[in-house]
Coordinates of C-alpha atoms in Angstrom, one line a residue:
X1 CA 17.3 -1.7 -6.0
X2 CA 17.0 -4.0 -3.0
X3 CA 13.7 -5.3 -4.1
X4 CA 15.1 -6.1 -7.6
X5 CA 17.9 -8.3 -6.2
X6 CA 15.9 -9.9 -3.5
X7 CA 17.1 -7.6 -0.8
X8 CA 13.6 -7.2 0.5
X9 CA 13.5 -10.9 1.4
X10 CA 16.8 -10.6 3.3
X11 CA 15.5 -7.6 5.2
X12 CA 12.4 -9.5 6.3
X13 CA 14.6 -12.2 7.8
X14 CA 16.3 -9.7 10.1
X15 CA 15.1 -9.6 13.8
X16 CA 12.5 -6.9 14.2
X17 CA 14.4 -5.3 17.1
X18 CA 17.6 -5.1 15.1
X19 CA 15.8 -3.5 12.2
X20 CA 14.3 -0.9 14.5
X21 CA 17.7 -0.1 16.0
X22 CA 19.2 0.4 12.5
X23 CA 16.3 2.6 11.2
X24 CA 16.4 4.8 14.4
X25 CA 19.8 6.0 13.3
X26 CA 18.6 7.3 9.9
X27 CA 17.2 10.8 9.2
X28 CA 13.6 11.3 8.0
X29 CA 14.5 11.5 4.3
X30 CA 16.4 8.2 4.5
X31 CA 13.5 6.6 6.3
X32 CA 11.0 7.7 3.6
X33 CA 13.3 6.3 0.9
X34 CA 13.6 3.0 2.7
X35 CA 9.9 2.5 3.3
X36 CA 8.8 1.4 -0.2
X37 CA 11.4 -1.4 -0.5
X38 CA 9.4 -4.1 1.3
X39 CA 6.7 -4.7 3.8
X40 CA 9.1 -5.2 6.7
X41 CA 10.7 -1.9 6.1
X42 CA 7.4 -0.1 5.6
X43 CA 6.1 -1.4 8.9
X44 CA 9.3 -0.7 10.8
X45 CA 9.7 2.8 9.3
X46 CA 6.1 3.5 10.4
X47 CA 6.9 2.4 13.9
X48 CA 10.1 4.5 14.1
X49 CA 8.3 7.6 12.8
X50 CA 5.5 7.1 15.3
X51 CA 8.0 7.2 18.2
X52 CA 9.5 10.6 17.2
X53 CA 8.6 13.6 19.4
X54 CA 10.3 16.1 17.0
X55 CA 10.0 16.1 13.3
X56 CA 11.7 18.6 10.9
X57 CA 10.6 18.3 7.3
X58 CA 11.8 21.8 6.3
X59 CA 14.5 20.3 4.1
X60 CA 12.2 19.0 1.4
X61 CA 8.7 19.6 0.1
X62 CA 6.4 16.6 0.8
X63 CA 3.2 16.1 -1.1
X64 CA -0.1 15.5 0.7
X65 CA 0.2 11.8 0.0
X66 CA 3.7 11.5 1.4
X67 CA 2.8 13.7 4.4
X68 CA -0.2 11.5 5.2
X69 CA 2.0 8.4 5.3
X70 CA 4.7 10.0 7.4
X71 CA 2.2 11.4 10.0
X72 CA -0.4 8.6 10.0
X73 CA 0.7 7.1 13.3
X74 CA 2.6 10.0 14.9
X75 CA 0.8 10.0 18.2
X76 CA 3.9 11.0 20.2
X77 CA 4.8 14.0 18.0
X78 CA 5.1 17.2 19.9
X79 CA 7.0 19.4 17.5
X80 CA 6.5 19.6 13.7
X81 CA 8.2 21.8 11.1
X82 CA 6.9 21.6 7.5
X83 CA 7.8 23.0 4.1
X84 CA 4.3 23.5 2.7
X85 CA 5.2 24.5 -0.8
X86 CA 3.3 21.5 -2.3
X87 CA 0.5 21.4 0.3
X88 CA -2.9 23.0 0.0
X89 CA -5.7 23.6 2.5
X90 CA -7.0 20.0 2.1
X91 CA -3.9 18.8 3.9
X92 CA -4.4 20.9 7.0
X93 CA -6.3 18.1 8.8
X94 CA -3.3 15.8 8.3
X95 CA -0.8 17.9 10.3
X96 CA -3.1 19.6 12.9
X97 CA -2.8 17.1 15.7
X98 CA -4.2 17.5 19.2
X99 CA -0.9 16.5 20.9
X100 CA 1.2 19.0 19.0
X101 CA 2.9 21.7 21.2
X102 CA 4.9 23.4 18.4
X103 CA 3.9 23.8 14.8
X104 CA 6.1 25.6 12.2
X105 CA 4.6 26.0 8.7
X106 CA 6.9 27.4 6.0
X107 CA 5.9 28.7 2.5
X108 CA 2.1 28.1 3.0
X109 CA 1.4 29.6 -0.4
X110 CA -1.8 27.6 -0.9
X111 CA -3.5 28.1 2.5
X112 CA -6.3 30.4 3.3
X113 CA -7.0 32.5 6.4
X114 CA -9.3 30.0 7.9
X115 CA -6.3 27.8 8.7
X116 CA -6.1 29.6 12.0
X117 CA -9.6 28.4 12.9
X118 CA -8.7 24.8 11.9
X119 CA -5.6 24.9 14.1
X120 CA -7.6 26.2 17.0
X121 CA -10.1 23.4 16.7
X122 CA -7.5 20.6 16.5
X123 CA -4.3 21.7 18.3
X124 CA -5.6 22.2 21.8
X125 CA -2.2 21.8 23.4
X126 CA -0.4 24.2 21.0
X127 CA 2.2 26.5 22.6
X128 CA 4.2 27.7 19.6
X129 CA 2.8 28.6 16.1
X130 CA 4.9 30.0 13.2
X131 CA 3.2 30.4 9.9
X132 CA 4.2 31.9 6.5
X133 CA 1.0 32.8 4.5
X134 CA 0.2 34.4 1.2
X135 CA -1.9 37.6 1.6
X136 CA -5.3 36.8 0.1
X137 CA -8.1 38.9 -1.4
X138 CA -7.4 42.5 -0.2
X139 CA -11.0 43.4 0.5
X140 CA -11.8 40.5 3.0
X141 CA -8.5 38.8 3.9
X142 CA -7.6 40.9 7.0
X143 CA -11.1 40.8 8.3
X144 CA -11.3 37.0 7.9
X145 CA -7.9 36.6 9.5
X146 CA -9.0 38.7 12.5
X147 CA -12.0 36.4 13.1
X148 CA -10.1 33.2 12.4
X149 CA -7.3 34.2 14.8
X150 CA -9.8 35.1 17.5
X151 CA -11.3 31.6 17.2
X152 CA -7.8 30.1 17.3
X153 CA -6.9 32.0 20.5
X154 CA -10.0 30.5 22.2
X155 CA -9.1 27.0 21.0
X156 CA -5.4 27.2 22.0
X157 CA -5.5 28.3 25.7
X158 CA -1.8 27.5 26.2
X159 CA -0.4 29.5 23.2
X160 CA 2.9 31.2 24.2
X161 CA 4.5 32.1 20.9
X162 CA 2.9 33.4 17.7
X163 CA 4.8 34.2 14.5
X164 CA 2.9 35.3 11.3
X165 CA 4.6 36.3 8.1
X166 CA 2.5 37.4 5.2
X167 CA 3.6 37.6 1.6
X168 CA 1.7 40.7 0.2
X169 CA 2.0 42.5 -3.1
X170 CA -0.1 45.3 -1.8
X171 CA 0.9 48.7 -0.3
X172 CA 0.1 48.4 3.4
X173 CA -1.4 51.8 3.4
X174 CA -3.9 50.9 0.8
X175 CA -5.8 48.3 2.9
X176 CA -9.3 49.0 3.9
X177 CA -9.1 46.7 6.9
X178 CA -6.6 46.6 9.8
X179 CA -5.2 43.9 11.9
X180 CA -7.1 43.9 15.2
X181 CA -6.1 41.1 17.6
X182 CA -7.1 40.6 21.2
X183 CA -4.0 38.8 22.2
X184 CA -4.2 36.0 24.9
X185 CA -2.6 36.7 28.2
X186 CA -0.5 33.6 27.9
X187 CA 1.3 35.0 24.9
X188 CA 5.0 35.7 25.6
X189 CA 6.4 36.1 22.0
X190 CA 4.9 37.8 19.0
X191 CA 6.2 38.3 15.4
X192 CA 4.2 40.1 12.8
X193 CA 5.4 40.8 9.2
X194 CA 4.4 43.1 7.6
X195 CA 2.4 45.5 9.8
X196 CA 2.0 49.3 9.6
X197 CA 3.3 51.5 12.4
X198 CA -0.3 52.6 13.1
X199 CA -1.5 49.0 13.3
X200 CA 1.3 48.1 15.7
X201 CA 0.7 51.1 18.0
X202 CA -3.0 50.4 17.9
X203 CA -2.5 46.8 18.8
X204 CA -0.5 47.6 21.9
X205 CA -2.9 50.3 23.1
X206 CA -6.0 48.2 22.3
X207 CA -4.8 45.3 24.3
X208 CA -3.6 47.3 27.3
X209 CA -6.2 50.0 27.6
X210 CA -9.2 48.3 26.0
X211 CA -9.9 51.2 23.7
X212 CA -8.2 53.5 21.1
X213 CA -9.5 57.0 20.5
X214 CA -11.3 57.4 17.1
X215 CA -10.8 53.7 16.2
X216 CA -13.9 51.7 15.2
X217 CA -13.2 48.3 16.6
X218 CA -14.7 45.2 15.1
X219 CA -14.0 43.0 18.1
X220 CA -15.1 43.2 21.8
X221 CA -12.0 44.4 23.6
X222 CA -11.4 44.2 27.3
X223 CA -8.2 45.7 28.8
X224 CA -5.5 43.1 29.6
X225 CA -2.0 42.9 30.9
X226 CA 0.2 41.7 28.1
X227 CA 3.1 39.6 29.4
X228 CA 5.0 39.8 26.1
X229 CA 8.7 39.0 26.6
X230 CA 9.7 39.1 22.9
X231 CA 8.3 41.4 20.2
X232 CA 9.4 41.4 16.5
X233 CA 7.7 43.7 14.0
X234 CA 8.5 44.3 10.3
X235 CA 7.0 47.7 9.7
X236 CA 6.5 50.4 7.1
X237 CA 8.3 52.9 9.4
X238 CA 9.7 52.9 12.9
X239 CA 8.8 56.0 14.9
X240 CA 9.3 57.5 18.4
X241 CA 5.6 57.2 18.9
X242 CA 5.6 53.4 18.4
X243 CA 8.6 53.0 20.7
X244 CA 6.8 55.1 23.3
X245 CA 3.9 52.7 23.2
X246 CA 6.2 49.7 23.5
X247 CA 8.2 51.1 26.5
X248 CA 5.1 52.4 28.3
X249 CA 3.0 49.3 28.2
X250 CA 5.2 46.2 27.5
X251 CA 7.1 46.1 30.8
X252 CA 8.4 42.5 30.5
X253 CA 10.2 42.7 27.2
X254 CA 13.6 41.1 27.0
X255 CA 13.7 40.9 23.2
X256 CA 12.8 43.7 20.8
X257 CA 13.4 43.6 17.1
X258 CA 12.1 46.4 14.8
X259 CA 12.7 46.6 11.1
X260 CA 11.4 48.9 8.5
X261 CA 11.8 50.0 4.8
X262 CA 10.0 53.3 4.2
X263 CA 8.7 53.8 0.7
X264 CA 9.1 57.6 0.8
X265 CA 11.2 60.3 2.5
X266 CA 10.2 60.7 6.1
X267 CA 9.1 63.8 7.9
X268 CA 11.3 64.8 10.8
X269 CA 8.2 64.5 13.0
X270 CA 7.4 61.0 11.9
X271 CA 10.6 59.1 12.3
X272 CA 12.9 57.4 14.8
X273 CA 15.4 59.7 16.7
X274 CA 17.6 60.0 19.7
X275 CA 14.4 60.5 21.7
X276 CA 13.3 56.9 20.8
X277 CA 16.7 55.5 22.0
X278 CA 16.3 57.4 25.3
X279 CA 12.9 55.7 25.7
X280 CA 14.5 52.3 25.1
X281 CA 17.2 53.0 27.6
X282 CA 14.5 52.8 30.4
X283 CA 13.8 49.1 29.6
X284 CA 16.4 47.6 31.9
X285 CA 15.3 44.0 31.2
X286 CA 16.2 44.1 27.5
X287 CA 18.7 41.4 26.6
X288 CA 18.4 41.6 22.8
X289 CA 17.8 44.7 20.7
X290 CA 17.6 44.9 16.9
X291 CA 16.8 48.2 15.0
X292 CA 17.0 47.9 11.2
X293 CA 16.3 50.2 8.2
X294 CA 17.1 48.9 4.8
X295 CA 18.9 50.7 2.0
X296 CA 18.7 53.3 0.6
X297 CA 16.9 54.6 3.7
X298 CA 18.8 55.5 6.9
X299 CA 18.1 56.6 10.5
X300 CA 19.1 60.2 9.8
X301 CA 18.0 61.6 13.2
X302 CA 20.1 59.2 15.4
X303 CA 23.6 60.3 16.4
X304 CA 26.3 59.2 18.9
X305 CA 24.4 61.0 21.6
X306 CA 21.4 58.7 21.3
X307 CA 23.7 55.6 21.4
X308 CA 25.5 56.9 24.5
X309 CA 22.2 57.4 26.3
X310 CA 21.1 53.9 25.3
X311 CA 24.3 52.3 26.6
X312 CA 23.9 54.1 29.9
X313 CA 20.5 52.4 30.5
X314 CA 20.9 48.9 29.0
X315 CA 23.8 47.5 30.8
X316 CA 22.6 43.9 30.6
X317 CA 22.3 43.7 26.8
X318 CA 23.6 40.5 25.3
X319 CA 22.8 41.0 21.6
X320 CA 22.5 44.2 19.5
X321 CA 21.9 44.7 15.8
X322 CA 22.1 48.2 14.2
X323 CA 21.3 48.6 10.4
X324 CA 21.2 51.9 8.6
X325 CA 22.6 54.3 11.2
X326 CA 24.3 56.7 8.9
X327 CA 25.4 59.3 11.5
X328 CA 26.7 57.0 14.2
X329 CA 30.5 57.1 14.4
X330 CA 33.2 55.1 16.1
X331 CA 32.4 56.9 19.4
X332 CA 28.9 55.4 19.5
X333 CA 30.1 51.9 18.6
X334 CA 33.0 52.0 21.1
X335 CA 30.4 52.9 23.8
X336 CA 28.5 49.7 22.9
X337 CA 31.5 47.5 23.0
X338 CA 32.8 48.8 26.3
X339 CA 29.5 49.2 28.1
X340 CA 27.9 45.8 27.5
X341 CA 30.1 43.4 29.5
X342 CA 27.9 40.4 28.6
X343 CA 27.7 41.1 24.8
X344 CA 27.5 37.8 22.9
X345 CA 26.4 39.1 19.5
X346 CA 27.4 42.4 17.8
X347 CA 25.9 43.1 14.4
X348 CA 26.3 46.3 12.3
X349 CA 25.0 46.5 8.7
X350 CA 25.7 49.4 6.5
X351 CA 27.9 51.0 9.2
X352 CA 28.9 54.0 7.1
X353 CA 31.2 55.5 9.7
X354 CA 32.4 52.4 11.5
X355 CA 36.2 52.0 11.2
X356 CA 39.0 49.9 12.7
X357 CA 39.3 52.3 15.6
X358 CA 36.1 50.9 17.2
X359 CA 37.8 47.5 17.7
X360 CA 41.2 48.5 18.9
X361 CA 40.4 47.5 22.5
X362 CA 38.2 44.4 22.8
X363 CA 39.7 43.2 26.1
X364 CA 36.3 43.7 27.8
X365 CA 34.7 41.3 25.4
X366 CA 37.4 38.8 24.4
X367 CA 35.7 36.1 26.4
X368 CA 32.0 36.8 25.8
X369 CA 31.7 37.6 22.1
X370 CA 30.4 34.6 20.2
X371 CA 28.9 36.1 17.0
X372 CA 30.1 39.2 15.1
X373 CA 28.4 40.5 11.9
X374 CA 29.8 43.5 10.1
X375 CA 28.2 43.7 6.7
X376 CA 29.0 46.4 4.1
X377 CA 31.1 48.4 6.6
X378 CA 33.5 49.8 3.9
X379 CA 36.0 51.5 6.2
X380 CA 37.0 48.3 7.9
X381 CA 40.3 46.7 7.0
X382 CA 42.4 43.7 8.1
X383 CA 43.1 45.5 11.4
X384 CA 39.6 44.7 12.6
X385 CA 40.0 41.0 11.7
X386 CA 43.3 41.0 13.7
X387 CA 41.5 42.5 16.7
X388 CA 38.6 40.0 16.5
X389 CA 41.1 37.1 16.5
X390 CA 41.5 37.9 20.2
X391 CA 37.9 36.7 20.8
X392 CA 38.7 33.0 21.4
X393 CA 35.1 32.0 21.7
X394 CA 34.0 33.4 18.4
X395 CA 31.8 31.0 16.5
X396 CA 30.4 33.2 13.7
X397 CA 32.1 36.0 11.8
X398 CA 30.5 37.7 8.9
X399 CA 32.5 40.4 7.1
X400 CA 30.5 40.3 3.9
X401 CA 31.0 43.4 1.7
X402 CA 34.0 44.6 3.7
X403 CA 36.2 45.0 0.7
X404 CA 39.4 46.0 2.4
X405 CA 39.8 42.7 4.3
X406 CA 42.9 41.1 2.9
X407 CA 45.2 38.1 3.5
X408 CA 46.6 39.6 6.7
X409 CA 43.1 39.5 8.2
X410 CA 42.5 35.9 7.1
X411 CA 45.8 34.8 8.6
X412 CA 44.5 36.1 12.0
X413 CA 41.1 34.6 11.6
X414 CA 42.5 31.1 10.9
X415 CA 43.7 30.7 14.5
X416 CA 40.1 30.8 15.9
X417 CA 39.5 27.2 17.1
X418 CA 35.7 27.6 17.6
X419 CA 34.8 29.4 14.4
X420 CA 32.2 27.4 12.5
X421 CA 30.7 30.1 10.2
X422 CA 32.8 32.6 8.1
X423 CA 31.6 35.0 5.4
X424 CA 34.3 37.0 3.5
X425 CA 32.2 37.8 0.4
X426 CA 33.8 40.6 -1.6
X427 CA 37.0 40.6 0.4
X428 CA 40.4 41.4 -1.2
X429 CA 41.9 38.0 -0.3
X430 CA 44.2 35.9 -2.6
X431 CA 45.2 32.3 -2.9
X432 CA 47.8 32.9 -0.2
X433 CA 45.0 33.8 2.2
X434 CA 43.2 30.5 1.5
X435 CA 46.4 28.7 2.1
X436 CA 46.6 30.2 5.6
X437 CA 42.9 29.2 6.2
X438 CA 43.8 25.6 5.1
X439 CA 46.6 25.5 7.7
X440 CA 44.4 26.9 10.4
X441 CA 42.4 24.9 13.1
X442 CA 39.0 26.5 12.6
X443 CA 36.2 23.8 12.3
X444 CA 34.3 25.8 9.7
X445 CA 31.0 24.4 8.6
X446 CA 29.7 27.4 6.5
X447 CA 32.1 29.3 4.3
X448 CA 31.2 32.2 1.9
X449 CA 33.8 33.5 -0.5
X450 CA 31.4 35.0 -3.0
X451 CA 32.9 37.7 -5.2
X452 CA 36.5 37.2 -3.9
X453 CA 37.7 37.6 -7.4
X454 CA 41.4 37.2 -6.7
X455 CA 41.1 33.5 -5.6
X456 CA 41.1 30.6 -7.9
X457 CA 41.9 26.9 -8.4
X458 CA 45.4 27.3 -6.9
X459 CA 44.0 28.7 -3.7
X460 CA 41.4 26.0 -3.3
X461 CA 44.1 23.3 -3.9
X462 CA 45.9 24.8 -0.8
X463 CA 42.6 25.1 1.2
X464 CA 41.3 21.7 0.6
X465 CA 44.3 19.4 1.2
X466 CA 44.8 16.3 3.1
X467 CA 44.9 16.9 6.9
X468 CA 43.1 20.2 6.8
X469 CA 40.5 20.6 9.5
X470 CA 38.1 22.3 7.1
X471 CA 37.9 19.3 4.9
X472 CA 36.4 17.3 7.8
X473 CA 33.8 19.9 8.8
X474 CA 32.7 22.0 5.8
X475 CA 29.1 21.5 4.8
X476 CA 28.0 24.7 3.1
X477 CA 30.2 26.5 0.6
X478 CA 29.5 29.6 -1.6
X479 CA 31.9 30.2 -4.5
X480 CA 29.6 32.5 -6.5
X481 CA 31.0 34.9 -9.0
X482 CA 34.6 33.6 -8.9
X483 CA 36.1 33.8 -12.4
X484 CA 39.1 31.7 -11.3
X485 CA 37.1 28.7 -10.3
X486 CA 36.9 25.8 -12.8
X487 CA 36.1 22.0 -12.8
X488 CA 39.4 21.5 -11.0
X489 CA 38.1 23.1 -7.8
X490 CA 34.8 21.3 -8.0
X491 CA 36.6 18.0 -8.4
X492 CA 38.7 18.8 -5.4
X493 CA 35.6 19.6 -3.3
X494 CA 34.1 16.3 -4.3
X495 CA 37.3 14.4 -3.4
X496 CA 38.3 16.1 -0.1
X497 CA 35.2 17.6 1.6
X498 CA 33.6 14.8 3.6
X499 CA 30.5 16.7 4.8
X500 CA 29.6 18.9 1.8
X501 CA 25.9 19.2 1.2
X502 CA 25.2 22.8 0.0
X503 CA 27.3 24.3 -2.9
X504 CA 26.9 27.6 -4.8
X505 CA 28.9 28.0 -8.0
X506 CA 26.7 30.6 -9.6
X507 CA 28.3 32.6 -12.4
X508 CA 31.5 30.5 -12.4
X509 CA 32.0 30.7 -16.1
X510 CA 34.6 27.9 -16.4
X511 CA 32.5 25.2 -14.7
X512 CA 31.4 22.6 -17.2
X513 CA 29.4 19.4 -17.4
X514 CA 32.3 17.6 -15.8
X515 CA 31.6 19.3 -12.5
X516 CA 27.9 18.4 -12.6
X517 CA 28.8 14.7 -13.3
X518 CA 31.2 14.7 -10.4
X519 CA 28.7 16.3 -8.0
X520 CA 25.9 14.0 -9.1
X521 CA 27.8 10.8 -8.2
X522 CA 30.0 11.7 -5.3
X523 CA 32.0 8.6 -4.1
X524 CA 31.5 7.3 -0.6
X525 CA 34.2 8.1 2.0
X526 CA 35.0 5.3 4.4
X527 CA 31.6 3.7 3.6
X528 CA 29.7 6.9 4.3
X529 CA 27.2 7.9 1.6
X530 CA 27.4 11.5 0.5
X531 CA 25.1 13.6 -1.6
X532 CA 24.6 17.3 -2.5
X533 CA 21.3 18.5 -1.1
X534 CA 21.3 22.1 -2.5
X535 CA 23.0 23.2 -5.6
X536 CA 23.1 26.7 -7.2
X537 CA 24.4 26.7 -10.8
X538 CA 22.7 30.0 -11.9
X539 CA 24.6 31.7 -14.7
X540 CA 27.0 28.8 -15.3
X541 CA 27.1 29.6 -19.1
X542 CA 29.4 26.7 -20.1
X543 CA 27.1 24.0 -19.0
X544 CA 25.7 22.3 -22.2
X545 CA 22.1 21.4 -22.8
X546 CA 23.2 17.7 -22.7
X547 CA 24.0 18.1 -19.0
X548 CA 20.2 17.7 -18.4
X549 CA 20.8 14.0 -18.4
X550 CA 23.0 14.4 -15.3
X551 CA 19.9 15.3 -13.2
X552 CA 18.1 12.0 -13.9
X553 CA 18.6 8.7 -12.1
X554 CA 21.1 7.7 -10.7
X555 CA 22.5 11.2 -10.3
X556 CA 21.8 13.6 -7.4
X557 CA 19.7 11.2 -5.4
X558 CA 19.7 13.5 -2.3
X559 CA 19.1 16.8 -4.2
X560 CA 16.4 19.0 -2.5
X561 CA 16.9 22.4 -4.2
X562 CA 18.3 23.4 -7.6
X563 CA 18.9 26.9 -9.0
X564 CA 19.5 26.7 -12.7
X565 CA 18.5 30.0 -14.3
X566 CA 20.5 31.7 -17.0
X567 CA 22.0 28.4 -18.2
X568 CA 21.3 26.3 -21.3
X569 CA 19.3 24.0 -19.1
X570 CA 16.8 26.8 -18.7
X571 CA 17.1 28.6 -22.0
X572 CA 17.1 25.6 -24.3
X573 CA 15.8 22.7 -22.3
X574 CA 13.4 24.4 -19.9
X575 CA 10.4 22.3 -20.6
X576 CA 12.3 19.1 -20.7
X577 CA 14.0 20.0 -17.4
X578 CA 10.8 20.7 -15.7
X579 CA 9.4 17.3 -16.9
X580 CA 12.4 15.5 -15.6
X581 CA 12.3 17.3 -12.3
X582 CA 8.6 16.8 -11.9
X583 CA 9.4 13.1 -11.2
X584 CA 11.3 14.2 -8.2
X585 CA 8.4 15.4 -6.1
X586 CA 10.4 16.3 -3.0
X587 CA 12.8 18.6 -4.8
X588 CA 12.3 22.4 -5.4
X589 CA 13.7 24.2 -8.4
X590 CA 14.3 27.9 -9.2
X591 CA 15.1 29.7 -12.4
X592 CA 14.7 33.2 -11.1
X593 CA 18.1 33.7 -9.5
X594 CA 17.0 33.4 -5.9
X595 CA 19.5 32.6 -3.2
X596 CA 19.6 29.0 -2.0
X597 CA 16.2 27.7 -0.9
X598 CA 14.6 31.0 -2.3
X599 CA 15.1 32.6 1.1
X600 CA 15.8 36.1 -0.3
X601 CA 12.1 36.7 -1.1
X602 CA 8.6 35.4 -1.4
X603 CA 8.3 33.9 -4.9
X604 CA 5.3 31.7 -5.7
X605 CA 7.3 28.9 -7.2

């Protein structure tokens, strides 16, 4: 636009120093948008990008060509985060820089196992590596990974943190090869996903002892002293045997996160029990502990006794997550809340026997608790919300799936002056509860009201009104599956919410084309440009096929992700929609019903 009206000539007349000052205030996406306008901007943007030490490109999906331009002169770059959805192995040489100390590669669907070798050859100063990779040819992939990782460890002598997440369609037990890594002594943090219980146990013993009985090793192993301080494993099954290996040989752990999802019913002799918790209680240095088992499976051999033993040993714990503990009652949870004086994060998922009684006395933690997550704990009511309102430093509260939380609880929550994230999905709140939240002083940035079927347009009129704190701070809003929400609420969001960037209105059946038009061209507020970056309209059945035009220029200029499955845009205009969106190379789309940014699974799209 500037080029068409002669704006490029005007920009070139600006003093270079002034232009650099202006550009230094913009985010990376804005810089990339400004660069093509004229030569002066292109040169100045390049100079600004080259001066950055940290660059986060996870918000959009650059092509190889765009990435090459962005990183061409980035000699001062120390930390880089990339969404690699549109990148293949040929682009690896572009982002593997010698001066990098931190490299985070998300959704590396098109990379191969030799990427580790390439990183080892180029990133000699690397300290942190995080990589999401698709599991390749089953017969050779693990073997190649082992060799490639071994070369990377030799080329990156300062590596301190390694996180590897594989997407794999295979049953882990069906693999002919196993992960065998000789971990460097410098490594302090390790995350592997997925990995079998046997592989994890073997990995620890192999690195500590130098041998494992009856195991044919493909690498030359010498015993070492692992200095791991953080270990995260996503397993097929958590067992007491694995925990014994961890507690016996990893003496410096401060963070331990174990998660599993067994495919079959477990034997009592091959499971996690109170004995495993007793072993963990000996690790006095632990500050963060997470033990998770996904539904429908549960930790059936853990009871209150195991939790009581754990709390006796781990007095310094600051964060705990327990998921799937079906036999732990209020007695066990009370012992946690009263024993850990420095507890900052308390998280329980699928707490089948957790009730309001556990939260009756939070005087010990009223000043320390910062984050509380209580998901699908069906016995909890508004009494728990009232008790938690005494925790004045609370910043995050997730009560998703707690269906008995009502307006009385929301009235209490609304007084929390530091609360920035609130999830009440499935709660029994009404428009009156939203009115109380609108009158509150909580600077909420993220709000989820998914499935709160008793709230509607009247409630949001009370929530988003002039003078409400939430209208000044709200950035991410989830209104999925609300039958009472219509174009009126969306129009109010556009008008009142200054910071809104992410919006989910999936399966809101009364939302029409008018909402899409309003969201696509949001008016500036006090000269500040606004745009929706992520939009979920999955299942909005009243959107017409004509609304496809509302996703072309000049609408939705900042859009980075769109979920549009089960709409007429997908059913009737799918091909045309994909053609239109293909012109917006930095935007991702999904028609499969994924959660925002496709974070709920590894889908190759």
